[in-house]
mmCIF file of C-alpha atoms and ligand atoms in Angstrom:
data_model
loop_
_atom_site.group_PDB
_atom_site.id
_atom_site.type_symbol
_atom_site.label_atom_id
_atom_site.label_comp_id
_atom_site.label_asym_id
_atom_site.label_seq_id
_atom_site.Cartn_x
_atom_site.Cartn_y
_atom_site.Cartn_z
ATOM 1 C CA MET A 1 -55.233 48.185 22.739
ATOM 2 C CA VAL A 2 -57.640 49.899 25.126
ATOM 3 C CA PHE A 3 -59.872 47.797 27.353
ATOM 4 C CA LEU A 4 -63.038 49.134 28.900
ATOM 5 C CA PHE A 5 -64.132 47.385 32.038
ATOM 6 C CA ILE A 6 -67.843 47.968 32.411
ATOM 7 C CA PRO A 7 -69.492 46.360 35.443
ATOM 8 C CA LEU A 8 -72.819 44.907 34.270
ATOM 9 C CA SER A 9 -75.103 42.771 36.458
ATOM 10 C CA ASN A 10 -72.182 41.617 38.591
ATOM 11 C CA THR A 11 -70.233 40.501 35.547
ATOM 12 C CA ILE A 12 -67.284 42.223 34.018
ATOM 13 C CA CYS A 13 -67.624 42.952 30.319
ATOM 14 C CA ILE A 14 -64.511 43.600 28.308
ATOM 15 C CA ALA A 15 -65.146 45.777 25.297
ATOM 16 C CA PHE A 16 -62.495 46.506 22.689
ATOM 17 C CA LEU A 17 -62.271 49.976 21.331
ATOM 18 C CA HIS A 18 -61.571 49.754 17.616
ATOM 19 C CA GLY A 19 -60.303 52.349 15.224
ATOM 20 C CA MET A 20 -57.053 53.509 16.757
ATOM 21 C CA ILE A 21 -54.305 54.958 14.587
ATOM 22 C CA SER A 22 -50.748 55.195 15.827
ATOM 23 C CA VAL A 23 -48.005 56.651 13.644
ATOM 24 C CA GLN A 24 -44.525 56.375 15.161
ATOM 25 C CA ARG A 25 -41.531 58.374 13.870
ATOM 26 C CA VAL A 26 -42.519 57.926 10.225
ATOM 27 C CA SER A 27 -40.269 59.406 7.535
ATOM 28 C CA LYS A 28 -40.568 59.252 3.768
ATOM 29 C CA ASN A 29 -38.302 60.469 0.980
ATOM 30 C CA TYR A 30 -38.987 60.830 -2.725
ATOM 31 C CA SER A 31 -35.598 60.882 -4.510
ATOM 32 C CA SER A 32 -33.611 63.272 -2.363
ATOM 33 C CA LYS A 33 -36.629 65.200 -1.074
ATOM 34 C CA GLN A 34 -37.787 64.507 2.468
ATOM 35 C CA VAL A 35 -41.584 64.507 2.313
ATOM 36 C CA LEU A 36 -42.290 63.262 5.855
ATOM 37 C CA ASP A 37 -39.876 63.888 8.698
ATOM 38 C CA GLN A 38 -40.318 61.843 11.893
ATOM 39 C CA ILE A 39 -44.098 62.074 12.067
ATOM 40 C CA THR A 40 -45.645 60.809 15.296
ATOM 41 C CA LEU A 41 -49.426 60.943 15.532
ATOM 42 C CA GLU A 42 -51.826 59.115 17.827
ATOM 43 C CA ILE A 43 -55.548 59.159 17.175
ATOM 44 C CA LYS A 44 -57.840 57.563 19.717
ATOM 45 C CA SER A 45 -60.905 55.589 18.801
ATOM 46 C CA ALA A 46 -63.903 57.644 17.610
ATOM 47 C CA LYS A 47 -61.966 60.922 17.523
ATOM 48 C CA VAL A 48 -62.168 63.253 14.542
ATOM 49 C CA VAL A 49 -58.847 64.885 13.701
ATOM 50 C CA SER A 50 -58.397 67.538 11.016
ATOM 51 C CA LEU A 51 -55.065 67.581 9.203
ATOM 52 C CA ILE A 52 -54.148 70.922 7.705
ATOM 53 C CA GLY A 53 -51.089 72.601 6.214
ATOM 54 C CA PRO A 54 -49.755 74.235 3.060
ATOM 55 C CA SER A 55 -49.914 72.424 -0.255
ATOM 56 C CA GLY A 56 -47.057 69.938 -0.611
ATOM 57 C CA CYS A 57 -46.379 69.591 3.130
ATOM 58 C CA GLY A 58 -47.043 65.824 3.054
ATOM 59 C CA LYS A 59 -50.697 65.429 4.134
ATOM 60 C CA SER A 60 -51.765 63.070 1.336
ATOM 61 C CA THR A 61 -48.551 61.063 1.658
ATOM 62 C CA LEU A 62 -49.259 60.524 5.359
ATOM 63 C CA LEU A 63 -52.819 59.348 4.593
ATOM 64 C CA ARG A 64 -51.559 56.968 1.900
ATOM 65 C CA ILE A 65 -49.093 55.456 4.367
ATOM 66 C CA ILE A 66 -51.835 54.970 6.998
ATOM 67 C CA MET A 67 -54.023 53.426 4.259
ATOM 68 C CA ALA A 68 -51.148 50.986 3.512
ATOM 69 C CA LEU A 69 -51.010 52.163 -0.125
ATOM 70 C CA ILE A 70 -47.375 53.229 0.109
ATOM 71 C CA LYS A 71 -44.654 52.319 2.560
ATOM 72 C CA GLN A 72 -42.680 54.663 4.772
ATOM 73 C CA ASP A 73 -38.853 54.526 4.687
ATOM 74 C CA THR A 74 -38.550 54.438 8.458
ATOM 75 C CA GLY A 75 -40.918 54.310 11.427
ATOM 76 C CA ASN A 76 -44.008 52.245 12.172
ATOM 77 C CA VAL A 77 -47.760 52.531 11.748
ATOM 78 C CA PHE A 78 -50.259 50.623 13.870
ATOM 79 C CA ILE A 79 -53.972 50.197 13.263
ATOM 80 C CA ASP A 80 -55.731 48.895 16.409
ATOM 81 C CA ASP A 81 -52.313 47.856 17.723
ATOM 82 C CA GLU A 82 -51.569 45.800 14.613
ATOM 83 C CA GLU A 83 -48.475 46.998 12.798
ATOM 84 C CA ILE A 84 -48.902 47.530 9.052
ATOM 85 C CA THR A 85 -46.606 45.176 7.128
ATOM 86 C CA SER A 86 -46.432 44.155 3.478
ATOM 87 C CA GLN A 87 -48.191 40.903 4.484
ATOM 88 C CA ASN A 88 -51.296 42.493 6.029
ATOM 89 C CA SER A 89 -51.666 45.646 3.915
ATOM 90 C CA LEU A 90 -54.716 44.336 2.008
ATOM 91 C CA GLU A 91 -56.472 43.334 5.219
ATOM 92 C CA ILE A 92 -55.643 46.733 6.777
ATOM 93 C CA ARG A 93 -57.069 48.554 3.741
ATOM 94 C CA ARG A 94 -60.412 46.795 4.247
ATOM 95 C CA LYS A 95 -60.574 48.133 7.794
ATOM 96 C CA ILE A 96 -60.337 51.703 6.534
ATOM 97 C CA GLY A 97 -62.663 53.816 4.398
ATOM 98 C CA TYR A 98 -60.824 56.231 2.106
ATOM 99 C CA VAL A 99 -62.188 59.191 0.174
ATOM 100 C CA ILE A 100 -60.007 61.352 -2.058
ATOM 101 C CA GLN A 101 -60.557 64.788 -3.555
ATOM 102 C CA LYS A 102 -63.174 64.644 -6.326
ATOM 103 C CA GLY A 103 -64.204 61.241 -5.015
ATOM 104 C CA GLY A 104 -62.135 59.022 -7.280
ATOM 105 C CA LEU A 105 -65.194 57.186 -8.622
ATOM 106 C CA PHE A 106 -64.635 54.939 -11.643
ATOM 107 C CA PRO A 107 -66.237 56.871 -14.527
ATOM 108 C CA HIS A 108 -67.386 53.801 -16.469
ATOM 109 C CA LEU A 109 -69.309 52.328 -13.519
ATOM 110 C CA THR A 110 -72.607 53.581 -12.110
ATOM 111 C CA ALA A 111 -72.677 54.982 -8.585
ATOM 112 C CA ARG A 112 -74.170 51.675 -7.366
ATOM 113 C CA GLU A 113 -71.468 49.626 -9.125
ATOM 114 C CA ASN A 114 -68.776 51.892 -7.669
ATOM 115 C CA CYS A 115 -70.155 51.336 -4.165
ATOM 116 C CA ALA A 116 -70.528 47.589 -4.651
ATOM 117 C CA ILE A 117 -67.033 46.733 -5.955
ATOM 118 C CA THR A 118 -65.317 45.499 -2.804
ATOM 119 C CA ALA A 119 -68.388 43.901 -1.257
ATOM 120 C CA LYS A 120 -68.959 41.978 -4.500
ATOM 121 C CA PHE A 121 -65.322 40.894 -4.538
ATOM 122 C CA LEU A 122 -65.767 39.628 -0.975
ATOM 123 C CA GLY A 123 -68.756 37.532 -2.080
ATOM 124 C CA TRP A 124 -71.695 39.505 -0.680
ATOM 125 C CA ASP A 125 -74.929 38.620 -2.482
ATOM 126 C CA SER A 126 -76.721 41.358 -4.401
ATOM 127 C CA LYS A 127 -79.571 41.615 -1.864
ATOM 128 C CA ARG A 128 -77.109 42.342 0.944
ATOM 129 C CA ILE A 129 -75.212 44.841 -1.220
ATOM 130 C CA ASP A 130 -78.378 46.672 -2.259
ATOM 131 C CA SER A 131 -79.739 46.893 1.252
ATOM 132 C CA ARG A 132 -76.406 48.243 2.546
ATOM 133 C CA ILE A 133 -76.325 50.859 -0.245
ATOM 134 C CA GLN A 134 -79.909 51.831 0.570
ATOM 135 C CA GLU A 135 -79.102 52.210 4.259
ATOM 136 C CA LEU A 136 -76.028 54.356 3.507
ATOM 137 C CA ALA A 137 -77.873 56.422 0.885
ATOM 138 C CA ASP A 138 -80.277 57.444 3.663
ATOM 139 C CA LEU A 139 -77.376 58.220 5.986
ATOM 140 C CA VAL A 140 -75.602 60.477 3.475
ATOM 141 C CA LYS A 141 -78.939 61.928 2.317
ATOM 142 C CA ILE A 142 -78.772 60.915 -1.293
ATOM 143 C CA ASP A 143 -81.785 60.320 -3.469
ATOM 144 C CA HIS A 144 -82.124 56.606 -4.217
ATOM 145 C CA GLU A 145 -83.007 57.229 -7.853
ATOM 146 C CA ILE A 146 -79.628 58.733 -8.695
ATOM 147 C CA ILE A 147 -77.761 55.619 -7.504
ATOM 148 C CA ASP A 148 -77.942 54.053 -10.951
ATOM 149 C CA ARG A 149 -76.402 57.029 -12.745
ATOM 150 C CA LEU A 150 -72.857 57.269 -14.038
ATOM 151 C CA PRO A 151 -70.632 59.667 -12.045
ATOM 152 C CA SER A 152 -70.631 62.143 -14.958
ATOM 153 C CA LYS A 153 -74.395 62.546 -14.431
ATOM 154 C CA LEU A 154 -73.915 63.568 -10.797
ATOM 155 C CA SER A 155 -72.985 66.936 -9.301
ATOM 156 C CA GLY A 156 -69.703 67.312 -7.396
ATOM 157 C CA GLY A 157 -71.513 67.169 -4.066
ATOM 158 C CA GLN A 158 -73.455 64.045 -5.073
ATOM 159 C CA GLN A 159 -70.223 62.374 -6.220
ATOM 160 C CA GLN A 160 -68.687 63.031 -2.810
ATOM 161 C CA ARG A 161 -71.736 61.564 -1.069
ATOM 162 C CA ILE A 162 -71.445 58.449 -3.259
ATOM 163 C CA SER A 163 -67.711 58.234 -2.461
ATOM 164 C CA LEU A 164 -68.629 58.321 1.205
ATOM 165 C CA ILE A 165 -71.101 55.435 0.697
ATOM 166 C CA ARG A 166 -68.334 53.484 -1.055
ATOM 167 C CA ALA A 167 -65.939 54.173 1.820
ATOM 168 C CA LEU A 168 -68.527 53.082 4.420
ATOM 169 C CA MET A 169 -69.742 49.909 2.649
ATOM 170 C CA LEU A 170 -67.728 47.456 4.771
ATOM 171 C CA ASP A 171 -68.446 49.435 7.943
ATOM 172 C CA PRO A 172 -64.810 50.341 8.653
ATOM 173 C CA ASN A 173 -63.851 51.738 12.059
ATOM 174 C CA ILE A 174 -61.592 54.316 10.446
ATOM 175 C CA LEU A 175 -62.254 56.928 7.762
ATOM 176 C CA LEU A 176 -59.466 58.783 5.958
ATOM 177 C CA LEU A 177 -60.815 61.727 3.995
ATOM 178 C CA ASP A 178 -58.368 63.593 1.762
ATOM 179 C CA GLU A 179 -59.808 67.032 0.986
ATOM 180 C CA PRO A 180 -63.268 65.524 0.463
ATOM 181 C CA LEU A 181 -64.833 68.956 -0.004
ATOM 182 C CA GLY A 182 -61.910 70.535 -1.848
ATOM 183 C CA SER A 183 -63.573 70.917 -5.207
ATOM 184 C CA ILE A 184 -67.121 71.648 -4.064
ATOM 185 C CA ASP A 185 -68.688 75.072 -4.489
ATOM 186 C CA PRO A 186 -69.312 77.068 -1.280
ATOM 187 C CA MET A 187 -73.097 76.575 -0.794
ATOM 188 C CA VAL A 188 -72.953 72.821 -1.379
ATOM 189 C CA ARG A 189 -69.804 72.681 0.705
ATOM 190 C CA TYR A 190 -71.621 74.241 3.643
ATOM 191 C CA GLU A 191 -74.398 71.637 3.401
ATOM 192 C CA LEU A 192 -71.895 68.798 3.130
ATOM 193 C CA GLN A 193 -69.922 70.058 6.131
ATOM 194 C CA THR A 194 -73.121 70.063 8.211
ATOM 195 C CA ASP A 195 -74.070 66.568 7.036
ATOM 196 C CA LEU A 196 -70.527 65.228 7.539
ATOM 197 C CA LYS A 197 -70.512 66.491 11.111
ATOM 198 C CA GLU A 198 -73.838 64.740 11.748
ATOM 199 C CA ILE A 199 -72.528 61.528 10.180
ATOM 200 C CA PHE A 200 -69.330 61.605 12.267
ATOM 201 C CA THR A 201 -71.363 62.096 15.432
ATOM 202 C CA SER A 202 -73.884 59.372 14.650
ATOM 203 C CA LEU A 203 -71.375 56.729 13.481
ATOM 204 C CA GLY A 204 -68.667 57.254 16.100
ATOM 205 C CA LYS A 205 -65.846 56.338 13.701
ATOM 206 C CA THR A 206 -62.242 57.439 13.966
ATOM 207 C CA VAL A 207 -61.737 60.087 11.297
ATOM 208 C CA LEU A 208 -58.610 61.728 9.895
ATOM 209 C CA LEU A 209 -59.686 64.471 7.517
ATOM 210 C CA VAL A 210 -57.445 66.623 5.345
ATOM 211 C CA THR A 211 -58.616 70.123 4.544
ATOM 212 C CA HIS A 212 -56.966 73.368 3.553
ATOM 213 C CA ASP A 213 -59.650 75.426 5.281
ATOM 214 C CA LEU A 214 -59.043 76.237 8.961
ATOM 215 C CA ASN A 215 -62.724 76.969 9.647
ATOM 216 C CA GLU A 216 -63.666 73.569 8.243
ATOM 217 C CA ALA A 217 -60.876 71.935 10.279
ATOM 218 C CA ALA A 218 -62.165 73.580 13.449
ATOM 219 C CA TYR A 219 -65.823 72.812 12.726
ATOM 220 C CA LEU A 220 -65.325 69.128 11.889
ATOM 221 C CA GLY A 221 -62.378 68.100 14.073
ATOM 222 C CA ASP A 222 -62.050 67.487 17.800
ATOM 223 C CA ASP A 223 -58.414 68.397 17.252
ATOM 224 C CA ILE A 224 -56.418 70.128 14.533
ATOM 225 C CA VAL A 225 -52.992 68.864 13.427
ATOM 226 C CA LEU A 226 -50.995 71.503 11.590
ATOM 227 C CA MET A 227 -48.167 70.328 9.316
ATOM 228 C CA ASN A 228 -45.434 72.170 7.492
ATOM 229 C CA LYS A 229 -42.588 70.780 5.352
ATOM 230 C CA GLY A 230 -43.138 67.165 6.404
ATOM 231 C CA LYS A 231 -43.360 67.855 10.123
ATOM 232 C CA ILE A 232 -46.205 68.213 12.614
ATOM 233 C CA ILE A 233 -45.793 71.701 14.017
ATOM 234 C CA GLN A 234 -48.735 71.804 16.432
ATOM 235 C CA ARG A 235 -51.724 69.783 17.540
ATOM 236 C CA GLY A 236 -54.596 71.282 19.466
ATOM 237 C CA THR A 237 -57.962 72.965 19.332
ATOM 238 C CA ILE A 238 -58.500 76.092 17.248
ATOM 239 C CA ASP A 239 -58.284 78.117 20.479
ATOM 240 C CA ASN A 240 -54.896 76.542 21.309
ATOM 241 C CA LEU A 241 -53.598 77.420 17.851
ATOM 242 C CA ILE A 242 -54.825 81.005 18.076
ATOM 243 C CA GLU A 243 -53.902 81.692 21.691
ATOM 244 C CA HIS A 244 -50.736 79.616 22.005
ATOM 245 C CA PRO A 245 -49.171 79.230 18.553
ATOM 246 C CA ALA A 246 -46.121 76.934 18.729
ATOM 247 C CA ASP A 247 -44.077 79.216 16.472
ATOM 248 C CA SER A 248 -44.297 82.072 13.973
ATOM 249 C CA PHE A 249 -45.391 79.699 11.180
ATOM 250 C CA VAL A 250 -48.528 78.734 13.159
ATOM 251 C CA GLN A 251 -49.246 82.369 13.860
ATOM 252 C CA LYS A 252 -48.885 83.294 10.176
ATOM 253 C CA PHE A 253 -50.936 80.307 9.022
ATOM 254 C CA VAL A 254 -53.775 81.089 11.429
ATOM 255 C CA ASN A 255 -53.730 84.800 10.645
ATOM 256 C CA SER A 256 -53.715 84.226 6.895
ATOM 257 C CA GLN A 257 -56.887 82.138 7.202
ATOM 258 C CA ARG A 258 -58.643 84.557 9.523
ATOM 259 C CA SER A 259 -58.202 87.598 7.351
ATOM 260 C CA ILE A 260 -61.751 87.944 6.089
ATOM 261 C CA ARG A 261 -62.052 91.380 4.557
ATOM 262 C CA VAL A 262 -65.374 93.204 4.619
ATOM 263 C CA GLY A 263 -66.173 96.116 2.355
HETATM 264 P P1 ADP B 1 -50.046 67.587 0.294
HETATM 265 O O1 ADP B 1 -51.096 66.532 0.263
HETATM 266 O O2 ADP B 1 -49.784 68.136 1.657
HETATM 267 O O3 ADP B 1 -50.325 68.698 -0.670
HETATM 268 P P2 ADP B 1 -48.336 65.483 -0.752
HETATM 269 O O4 ADP B 1 -48.272 64.489 0.352
HETATM 270 O O5 ADP B 1 -49.217 65.163 -1.899
HETATM 271 O O6 ADP B 1 -48.656 66.923 -0.157
HETATM 272 O O7 ADP B 1 -46.885 65.705 -1.343
HETATM 273 C C1 ADP B 1 -45.786 66.066 -0.531
HETATM 274 C C2 ADP B 1 -44.563 66.228 -1.413
HETATM 275 O O8 ADP B 1 -44.187 64.975 -1.929
HETATM 276 C C3 ADP B 1 -44.766 67.159 -2.599
HETATM 277 O O9 ADP B 1 -43.592 67.892 -2.792
HETATM 278 C C4 ADP B 1 -44.998 66.185 -3.737
HETATM 279 O O10 ADP B 1 -44.568 66.756 -4.939
HETATM 280 C C5 ADP B 1 -44.111 65.016 -3.335
HETATM 281 N N1 ADP B 1 -44.633 63.728 -3.833
HETATM 282 C C6 ADP B 1 -45.812 63.167 -3.492
HETATM 283 N N2 ADP B 1 -45.974 61.984 -4.112
HETATM 284 C C7 ADP B 1 -44.875 61.801 -4.865
HETATM 285 C C8 ADP B 1 -44.422 60.753 -5.745
HETATM 286 N N3 ADP B 1 -45.162 59.657 -5.959
HETATM 287 N N4 ADP B 1 -43.222 60.898 -6.341
HETATM 288 C C9 ADP B 1 -42.447 61.990 -6.109
HETATM 289 N N5 ADP B 1 -42.803 63.004 -5.302
HETATM 290 C C10 ADP B 1 -43.986 62.918 -4.680
HETATM 291 MG MG1 MG B 2 -52.873 66.399 -0.849
#
């Protein structure tokens, strides 16, 4: 837990900084395959970290473990200094907003119903739910009149914006975004990247975002974490990765993503 001591009119205020993620030596096997190998990752409150690496290297598995959806074999995960256990996993999940590739909206529910599910379950009245959806619709720049459509009547970009509203409904301190722009076409993707960056800056949440695009990782993240075969190979800024690659894998990975051919 981090304490901020802010002197204010001769009194000492103690403010808690929420939204810290601490992953300690986490490993996970599926059958005989090691999917995560001694992962240690600390993310400070209000930081945006991009998680990148080849397909199958364990990014989604790591997010699912932090989200308390699956359990690691060994190691520990702490959210705001509280260790995730089987007893508190539901409570932990409510502290975190989670968006998966293609949004994961329920197809038989309207966008509004998708957004309202958990709040309704927690007993919010419909006025409170609607005003929260309205507020978030403005934040993610979505037209209010499309809120009552089914997901199939929304574009990919609109579905992702609705998924973001759903993830933000309970005002979590942490957002886990698993390739949120993965299936979006390039023009819409560019717009969404710009809006996401604005949203991250204005909300000040802790964000762990998976992407397979190094430019996106660099644009959205304060830091980039590069994984390969279940391990974190390097963490740093895009400049660190380019100028001081930890090994030949980092060098190859960075070069492969920078090879834009003209003509
Ligand atoms: P990434 O998100 O980096 O593409 P994943 O975390 O989804 O990778 O998967 C890492 C590895 O774990 C892959 O080889 C995948 O096939 C395997 N895996 C993931 N989930 C399961 C599961 N439920 N059962 C068996 N193998 C799995
Ligand atoms: Mg994945």
